Amino acid sequence: MTRTESPTPPADYRLLLPDGWFRIPLDPDQRDSSIDALVERQFRGIDNAPHLKEELRGDLRRRAVKAYRGGGIELYLSFQAAGPFTIPASLLVTLAPLRHAEPLPPEELARVLAEDAEATEDGNGNAGTPVPEIAVEELTAGTAVRVRRLTRQPGDNGPDAPQAAHASVSVEYHLPVPGTTAYLLLTFSTPLEPIADAMAGLFDAIAGSLTWTE
């Protein structure tokens, strides 16, 4: 795969996602109708759970508003099934303008992220906090910085505690937007730490499908 060069900023992007993923545009004019459609789909055929429906609707709206305020463009939620179980995962797409007169090379961004991670680790003095994996990779859409993190959930009491097995996994892709100084940030996450490698592979495949459109 080679980097796609573009002299002008792209008009948009495309992503390929597996069946069972639902898209919520975060623009205030669109998100409520998308959330309503998702809630109705999830409770199709269930007429005796109005409280649960409203609880889910409220949770999704709060999540969407928070993501939008942070620069989010769209949110994808996984309702992909594996037998009787649903595989929980999400993808938040964010446009991150950088305050630089010139584009910041991915290699430089990777160095900055690595230094920040090292400073955070030293400042916390927490040997049980996993260090994120940071690498520069080539995608069809360009050179990107990939960051994989393991985040311990609230209630963990240390690396030797039983709760320490409960952690969320996230994979970030920082991809320069051609012709601009901005980055497109893809943030994947799942609470399924026991199958982290498999989920990371799925996230990598989705990120690798991104293409710019004119």
PDB file of C-alpha atoms in Angstrom:
ATOM      1  CA  MET A   1       0.000   0.000   0.000  1.00  0.00           C
ATOM      2  CA  THR A   2       1.276   3.436  -0.858  1.00  0.00           C
ATOM      3  CA  ARG A   3       0.383   6.826   0.435  1.00  0.00           C
ATOM      4  CA  THR A   4      -2.248   8.695  -1.558  1.00  0.00           C
ATOM      5  CA  GLU A   5      -1.026  12.221  -2.282  1.00  0.00           C
ATOM      6  CA  SER A   6      -3.528  15.013  -2.888  1.00  0.00           C
ATOM      7  CA  PRO A   7      -2.696  18.659  -3.730  1.00  0.00           C
ATOM      8  CA  THR A   8      -6.012  19.866  -2.298  1.00  0.00           C
ATOM      9  CA  PRO A   9      -7.932  18.873   0.825  1.00  0.00           C
ATOM     10  CA  PRO A  10     -10.343  15.976   0.284  1.00  0.00           C
ATOM     11  CA  ALA A  11     -14.072  16.597   0.370  1.00  0.00           C
ATOM     12  CA  ASP A  12     -14.758  13.622   2.616  1.00  0.00           C
ATOM     13  CA  TYR A  13     -13.665  10.090   3.489  1.00  0.00           C
ATOM     14  CA  ARG A  14     -15.108   6.593   3.292  1.00  0.00           C
ATOM     15  CA  LEU A  15     -14.880   3.731   5.764  1.00  0.00           C
ATOM     16  CA  LEU A  16     -15.902   0.095   5.446  1.00  0.00           C
ATOM     17  CA  LEU A  17     -17.398  -1.442   8.580  1.00  0.00           C
ATOM     18  CA  PRO A  18     -18.677  -4.963   9.285  1.00  0.00           C
ATOM     19  CA  ASP A  19     -22.368  -5.751   9.465  1.00  0.00           C
ATOM     20  CA  GLY A  20     -23.809  -4.929  12.848  1.00  0.00           C
ATOM     21  CA  TRP A  21     -22.171  -1.519  13.227  1.00  0.00           C
ATOM     22  CA  PHE A  22     -24.502   1.502  13.492  1.00  0.00           C
ATOM     23  CA  ARG A  23     -23.508   5.044  12.477  1.00  0.00           C
ATOM     24  CA  ILE A  24     -24.557   8.113  14.481  1.00  0.00           C
ATOM     25  CA  PRO A  25     -23.674  11.457  12.846  1.00  0.00           C
ATOM     26  CA  LEU A  26     -22.813  13.872  15.650  1.00  0.00           C
ATOM     27  CA  ASP A  27     -24.074  17.064  14.032  1.00  0.00           C
ATOM     28  CA  PRO A  28     -26.917  18.381  16.277  1.00  0.00           C
ATOM     29  CA  ASP A  29     -29.300  18.482  13.309  1.00  0.00           C
ATOM     30  CA  GLN A  30     -28.879  14.755  12.643  1.00  0.00           C
ATOM     31  CA  ARG A  31     -27.892  12.900  15.793  1.00  0.00           C
ATOM     32  CA  ASP A  32     -31.258  12.711  17.589  1.00  0.00           C
ATOM     33  CA  SER A  33     -33.038  11.100  14.630  1.00  0.00           C
ATOM     34  CA  SER A  34     -30.196   8.582  14.253  1.00  0.00           C
ATOM     35  CA  ILE A  35     -30.270   7.747  17.956  1.00  0.00           C
ATOM     36  CA  ASP A  36     -34.054   7.319  17.839  1.00  0.00           C
ATOM     37  CA  ALA A  37     -33.697   4.941  14.874  1.00  0.00           C
ATOM     38  CA  LEU A  38     -31.045   2.915  16.717  1.00  0.00           C
ATOM     39  CA  VAL A  39     -33.141   2.646  19.887  1.00  0.00           C
ATOM     40  CA  GLU A  40     -36.209   1.548  17.937  1.00  0.00           C
ATOM     41  CA  ARG A  41     -34.150  -1.065  16.117  1.00  0.00           C
ATOM     42  CA  GLN A  42     -32.718  -2.461  19.336  1.00  0.00           C
ATOM     43  CA  PHE A  43     -36.158  -2.722  20.959  1.00  0.00           C
ATOM     44  CA  ARG A  44     -38.053  -3.919  17.905  1.00  0.00           C
ATOM     45  CA  GLY A  45     -40.740  -6.340  19.024  1.00  0.00           C
ATOM     46  CA  ILE A  46     -40.342  -5.393  22.700  1.00  0.00           C
ATOM     47  CA  ASP A  47     -43.270  -3.280  23.931  1.00  0.00           C
ATOM     48  CA  ASN A  48     -42.913  -3.595  27.701  1.00  0.00           C
ATOM     49  CA  ALA A  49     -39.589  -1.835  28.264  1.00  0.00           C
ATOM     50  CA  PRO A  50     -40.240   1.928  27.901  1.00  0.00           C
ATOM     51  CA  HIS A  51     -37.928   2.745  30.813  1.00  0.00           C
ATOM     52  CA  LEU A  52     -35.032   0.810  29.284  1.00  0.00           C
ATOM     53  CA  LYS A  53     -35.639   2.478  25.922  1.00  0.00           C
ATOM     54  CA  GLU A  54     -35.484   5.948  27.434  1.00  0.00           C
ATOM     55  CA  GLU A  55     -32.426   5.015  29.468  1.00  0.00           C
ATOM     56  CA  LEU A  56     -30.584   3.894  26.342  1.00  0.00           C
ATOM     57  CA  ARG A  57     -31.756   6.944  24.403  1.00  0.00           C
ATOM     58  CA  GLY A  58     -30.554   9.296  27.140  1.00  0.00           C
ATOM     59  CA  ASP A  59     -27.193   7.534  27.455  1.00  0.00           C
ATOM     60  CA  LEU A  60     -26.573   7.699  23.698  1.00  0.00           C
ATOM     61  CA  ARG A  61     -27.522  11.376  23.553  1.00  0.00           C
ATOM     62  CA  ARG A  62     -25.174  12.277  26.398  1.00  0.00           C
ATOM     63  CA  ARG A  63     -22.396  10.316  24.747  1.00  0.00           C
ATOM     64  CA  ALA A  64     -23.036  11.953  21.373  1.00  0.00           C
ATOM     65  CA  VAL A  65     -23.101  15.480  22.812  1.00  0.00           C
ATOM     66  CA  LYS A  66     -19.826  14.911  24.675  1.00  0.00           C
ATOM     67  CA  ALA A  67     -18.159  13.510  21.542  1.00  0.00           C
ATOM     68  CA  TYR A  68     -19.392  16.422  19.417  1.00  0.00           C
ATOM     69  CA  ARG A  69     -18.046  18.982  21.883  1.00  0.00           C
ATOM     70  CA  GLY A  70     -14.645  17.287  21.598  1.00  0.00           C
ATOM     71  CA  GLY A  71     -14.606  17.697  17.825  1.00  0.00           C
ATOM     72  CA  GLY A  72     -16.305  14.413  16.960  1.00  0.00           C
ATOM     73  CA  ILE A  73     -17.770  14.017  13.474  1.00  0.00           C
ATOM     74  CA  GLU A  74     -19.465  10.656  13.778  1.00  0.00           C
ATOM     75  CA  LEU A  75     -19.764   7.755  16.178  1.00  0.00           C
ATOM     76  CA  TYR A  76     -20.067   4.089  15.212  1.00  0.00           C
ATOM     77  CA  LEU A  77     -21.367   1.513  17.684  1.00  0.00           C
ATOM     78  CA  SER A  78     -21.009  -2.240  17.301  1.00  0.00           C
ATOM     79  CA  PHE A  79     -24.013  -4.482  17.759  1.00  0.00           C
ATOM     80  CA  GLN A  80     -22.233  -7.283  15.925  1.00  0.00           C
ATOM     81  CA  ALA A  81     -23.358 -10.672  17.193  1.00  0.00           C
ATOM     82  CA  ALA A  82     -21.242 -13.696  18.091  1.00  0.00           C
ATOM     83  CA  GLY A  83     -23.757 -16.442  18.784  1.00  0.00           C
ATOM     84  CA  PRO A  84     -26.118 -15.176  21.511  1.00  0.00           C
ATOM     85  CA  PHE A  85     -23.714 -12.403  22.529  1.00  0.00           C
ATOM     86  CA  THR A  86     -23.157  -8.867  21.255  1.00  0.00           C
ATOM     87  CA  ILE A  87     -19.577  -7.726  20.725  1.00  0.00           C
ATOM     88  CA  PRO A  88     -19.391  -4.255  22.317  1.00  0.00           C
ATOM     89  CA  ALA A  89     -17.097  -1.815  20.540  1.00  0.00           C
ATOM     90  CA  SER A  90     -17.138   1.745  19.247  1.00  0.00           C
ATOM     91  CA  LEU A  91     -15.390   4.024  16.788  1.00  0.00           C
ATOM     92  CA  LEU A  92     -15.278   7.784  17.246  1.00  0.00           C
ATOM     93  CA  VAL A  93     -14.110   9.851  14.272  1.00  0.00           C
ATOM     94  CA  THR A  94     -12.719  13.266  15.226  1.00  0.00           C
ATOM     95  CA  LEU A  95     -11.244  16.112  13.205  1.00  0.00           C
ATOM     96  CA  ALA A  96      -8.280  17.480  15.124  1.00  0.00           C
ATOM     97  CA  PRO A  97      -6.932  20.788  13.776  1.00  0.00           C
ATOM     98  CA  LEU A  98      -3.328  21.384  14.846  1.00  0.00           C
ATOM     99  CA  ARG A  99      -1.901  24.802  15.649  1.00  0.00           C
ATOM    100  CA  HIS A 100       0.981  24.656  13.218  1.00  0.00           C
ATOM    101  CA  ALA A 101       1.769  26.811  10.211  1.00  0.00           C
ATOM    102  CA  GLU A 102       3.033  23.702   8.422  1.00  0.00           C
ATOM    103  CA  PRO A 103       1.730  20.122   8.524  1.00  0.00           C
ATOM    104  CA  LEU A 104       3.149  18.047  11.367  1.00  0.00           C
ATOM    105  CA  PRO A 105       4.781  14.857  10.005  1.00  0.00           C
ATOM    106  CA  PRO A 106       3.420  11.627  11.506  1.00  0.00           C
ATOM    107  CA  GLU A 107       6.922  10.671  12.648  1.00  0.00           C
ATOM    108  CA  GLU A 108       7.115  13.872  14.697  1.00  0.00           C
ATOM    109  CA  LEU A 109       3.643  13.330  16.140  1.00  0.00           C
ATOM    110  CA  ALA A 110       4.647   9.789  17.157  1.00  0.00           C
ATOM    111  CA  ARG A 111       7.709  11.173  18.941  1.00  0.00           C
ATOM    112  CA  VAL A 112       5.592  13.731  20.835  1.00  0.00           C
ATOM    113  CA  LEU A 113       3.029  11.091  21.840  1.00  0.00           C
ATOM    114  CA  ALA A 114       5.801   8.778  23.040  1.00  0.00           C
ATOM    115  CA  GLU A 115       7.356  11.563  25.128  1.00  0.00           C
ATOM    116  CA  ASP A 116       3.959  12.431  26.634  1.00  0.00           C
ATOM    117  CA  ALA A 117       3.347   8.780  27.518  1.00  0.00           C
ATOM    118  CA  GLU A 118       6.777   8.523  29.161  1.00  0.00           C
ATOM    119  CA  ALA A 119       6.236  11.741  31.126  1.00  0.00           C
ATOM    120  CA  THR A 120       2.821  10.538  32.306  1.00  0.00           C
ATOM    121  CA  GLU A 121       4.265   7.209  33.437  1.00  0.00           C
ATOM    122  CA  ASP A 122       7.116   8.913  35.307  1.00  0.00           C
ATOM    123  CA  GLY A 123       4.758  11.428  36.878  1.00  0.00           C
ATOM    124  CA  ASN A 124       2.346   8.784  38.127  1.00  0.00           C
ATOM    125  CA  GLY A 125       5.061   6.449  39.331  1.00  0.00           C
ATOM    126  CA  ASN A 126       2.689   3.588  38.598  1.00  0.00           C
ATOM    127  CA  ALA A 127       4.554   0.527  37.418  1.00  0.00           C
ATOM    128  CA  GLY A 128       1.237  -1.279  36.864  1.00  0.00           C
ATOM    129  CA  THR A 129       0.044   1.159  34.196  1.00  0.00           C
ATOM    130  CA  PRO A 130       0.579  -0.359  30.743  1.00  0.00           C
ATOM    131  CA  VAL A 131       2.666   1.776  28.393  1.00  0.00           C
ATOM    132  CA  PRO A 132       0.866   2.479  25.105  1.00  0.00           C
ATOM    133  CA  GLU A 133       2.237   0.949  21.923  1.00  0.00           C
ATOM    134  CA  ILE A 134       3.046   3.713  19.409  1.00  0.00           C
ATOM    135  CA  ALA A 135       4.058   3.087  15.811  1.00  0.00           C
ATOM    136  CA  VAL A 136       4.064   4.782  12.409  1.00  0.00           C
ATOM    137  CA  GLU A 137       2.263   2.731   9.777  1.00  0.00           C
ATOM    138  CA  GLU A 138       1.354   3.013   6.112  1.00  0.00           C
ATOM    139  CA  LEU A 139      -2.339   2.899   5.206  1.00  0.00           C
ATOM    140  CA  THR A 140      -4.020   3.247   1.834  1.00  0.00           C
ATOM    141  CA  ALA A 141      -5.037   6.777   2.847  1.00  0.00           C
ATOM    142  CA  GLY A 142      -1.535   7.791   3.980  1.00  0.00           C
ATOM    143  CA  THR A 143       1.038   7.506   6.737  1.00  0.00           C
ATOM    144  CA  ALA A 144      -0.614   7.259  10.148  1.00  0.00           C
ATOM    145  CA  VAL A 145       0.370   7.061  13.795  1.00  0.00           C
ATOM    146  CA  ARG A 146      -1.128   4.035  15.552  1.00  0.00           C
ATOM    147  CA  VAL A 147      -1.507   4.035  19.340  1.00  0.00           C
ATOM    148  CA  ARG A 148      -2.775   1.005  21.253  1.00  0.00           C
ATOM    149  CA  ARG A 149      -3.686   1.470  24.918  1.00  0.00           C
ATOM    150  CA  LEU A 150      -4.895  -0.719  27.759  1.00  0.00           C
ATOM    151  CA  THR A 151      -6.876   1.278  30.314  1.00  0.00           C
ATOM    152  CA  ARG A 152      -7.726  -0.205  33.676  1.00  0.00           C
ATOM    153  CA  GLN A 153     -11.323   0.300  34.737  1.00  0.00           C
ATOM    154  CA  PRO A 154     -12.419   2.098  37.935  1.00  0.00           C
ATOM    155  CA  GLY A 155     -12.177  -0.202  40.934  1.00  0.00           C
ATOM    156  CA  ASP A 156      -8.868  -1.788  39.956  1.00  0.00           C
ATOM    157  CA  ASN A 157      -6.627  -2.069  42.998  1.00  0.00           C
ATOM    158  CA  GLY A 158      -3.350  -2.753  41.297  1.00  0.00           C
ATOM    159  CA  PRO A 159      -1.759  -5.146  38.849  1.00  0.00           C
ATOM    160  CA  ASP A 160      -2.097  -8.115  41.241  1.00  0.00           C
ATOM    161  CA  ALA A 161      -5.757  -7.563  42.099  1.00  0.00           C
ATOM    162  CA  PRO A 162      -8.410  -9.820  40.528  1.00  0.00           C
ATOM    163  CA  GLN A 163     -10.133  -6.770  39.042  1.00  0.00           C
ATOM    164  CA  ALA A 164      -6.989  -5.957  37.072  1.00  0.00           C
ATOM    165  CA  ALA A 165      -8.177  -8.344  34.345  1.00  0.00           C
ATOM    166  CA  HIS A 166     -11.005  -5.910  33.593  1.00  0.00           C
ATOM    167  CA  ALA A 167      -9.648  -3.288  31.267  1.00  0.00           C
ATOM    168  CA  SER A 168     -10.683  -1.563  28.078  1.00  0.00           C
ATOM    169  CA  VAL A 169      -8.610  -1.682  24.919  1.00  0.00           C
ATOM    170  CA  SER A 170      -8.344   1.245  22.537  1.00  0.00           C
ATOM    171  CA  VAL A 171      -6.586   1.694  19.220  1.00  0.00           C
ATOM    172  CA  GLU A 172      -6.112   5.190  17.826  1.00  0.00           C
ATOM    173  CA  TYR A 173      -5.147   6.098  14.284  1.00  0.00           C
ATOM    174  CA  HIS A 174      -3.891   9.658  13.722  1.00  0.00           C
ATOM    175  CA  LEU A 175      -4.050  10.298   9.980  1.00  0.00           C
ATOM    176  CA  PRO A 176      -2.969  13.599   8.355  1.00  0.00           C
ATOM    177  CA  VAL A 177      -5.669  15.181   6.200  1.00  0.00           C
ATOM    178  CA  PRO A 178      -4.023  15.909   2.803  1.00  0.00           C
ATOM    179  CA  GLY A 179      -3.571  19.572   1.997  1.00  0.00           C
ATOM    180  CA  THR A 180      -4.206  20.736   5.578  1.00  0.00           C
ATOM    181  CA  THR A 181      -2.499  20.855   8.977  1.00  0.00           C
ATOM    182  CA  ALA A 182      -5.325  18.820  10.544  1.00  0.00           C
ATOM    183  CA  TYR A 183      -5.416  15.170  11.554  1.00  0.00           C
ATOM    184  CA  LEU A 184      -8.322  12.772  11.307  1.00  0.00           C
ATOM    185  CA  LEU A 185      -8.414  10.719  14.503  1.00  0.00           C
ATOM    186  CA  LEU A 186     -10.033   7.293  14.572  1.00  0.00           C
ATOM    187  CA  THR A 187     -10.522   6.088  18.146  1.00  0.00           C
ATOM    188  CA  PHE A 188     -11.617   2.464  18.497  1.00  0.00           C
ATOM    189  CA  SER A 189     -12.422   0.956  21.885  1.00  0.00           C
ATOM    190  CA  THR A 190     -13.818  -2.211  23.442  1.00  0.00           C
ATOM    191  CA  PRO A 191     -14.158  -3.504  27.016  1.00  0.00           C
ATOM    192  CA  LEU A 192     -13.275  -7.031  25.853  1.00  0.00           C
ATOM    193  CA  GLU A 193      -9.661  -7.134  27.040  1.00  0.00           C
ATOM    194  CA  PRO A 194      -9.480 -10.981  26.945  1.00  0.00           C
ATOM    195  CA  ILE A 195      -9.818 -10.874  23.138  1.00  0.00           C
ATOM    196  CA  ALA A 196      -7.837  -7.664  22.716  1.00  0.00           C
ATOM    197  CA  ASP A 197      -5.648  -8.943  19.873  1.00  0.00           C
ATOM    198  CA  ALA A 198      -8.609 -10.099  17.805  1.00  0.00           C
ATOM    199  CA  MET A 199     -10.438  -6.816  18.346  1.00  0.00           C
ATOM    200  CA  ALA A 200      -7.306  -4.811  17.527  1.00  0.00           C
ATOM    201  CA  GLY A 201      -7.047  -6.771  14.275  1.00  0.00           C
ATOM    202  CA  LEU A 202     -10.618  -5.805  13.412  1.00  0.00           C
ATOM    203  CA  PHE A 203      -9.905  -2.163  14.232  1.00  0.00           C
ATOM    204  CA  ASP A 204      -6.790  -2.236  12.050  1.00  0.00           C
ATOM    205  CA  ALA A 205      -8.802  -3.605   9.130  1.00  0.00           C
ATOM    206  CA  ILE A 206     -11.420  -0.855   9.457  1.00  0.00           C
ATOM    207  CA  ALA A 207      -8.761   1.866   9.637  1.00  0.00           C
ATOM    208  CA  GLY A 208      -7.026   0.359   6.625  1.00  0.00           C
ATOM    209  CA  SER A 209     -10.238   0.678   4.593  1.00  0.00           C
ATOM    210  CA  LEU A 210     -10.323   4.481   4.888  1.00  0.00           C
ATOM    211  CA  THR A 211     -10.057   6.356   1.605  1.00  0.00           C
ATOM    212  CA  TRP A 212     -10.274  10.065   0.816  1.00  0.00           C
ATOM    213  CA  THR A 213     -12.913  11.322  -1.629  1.00  0.00           C
ATOM    214  CA  GLU A 214     -12.766  14.338  -3.910  1.00  0.00           C
TER     215      GLU A 214
END
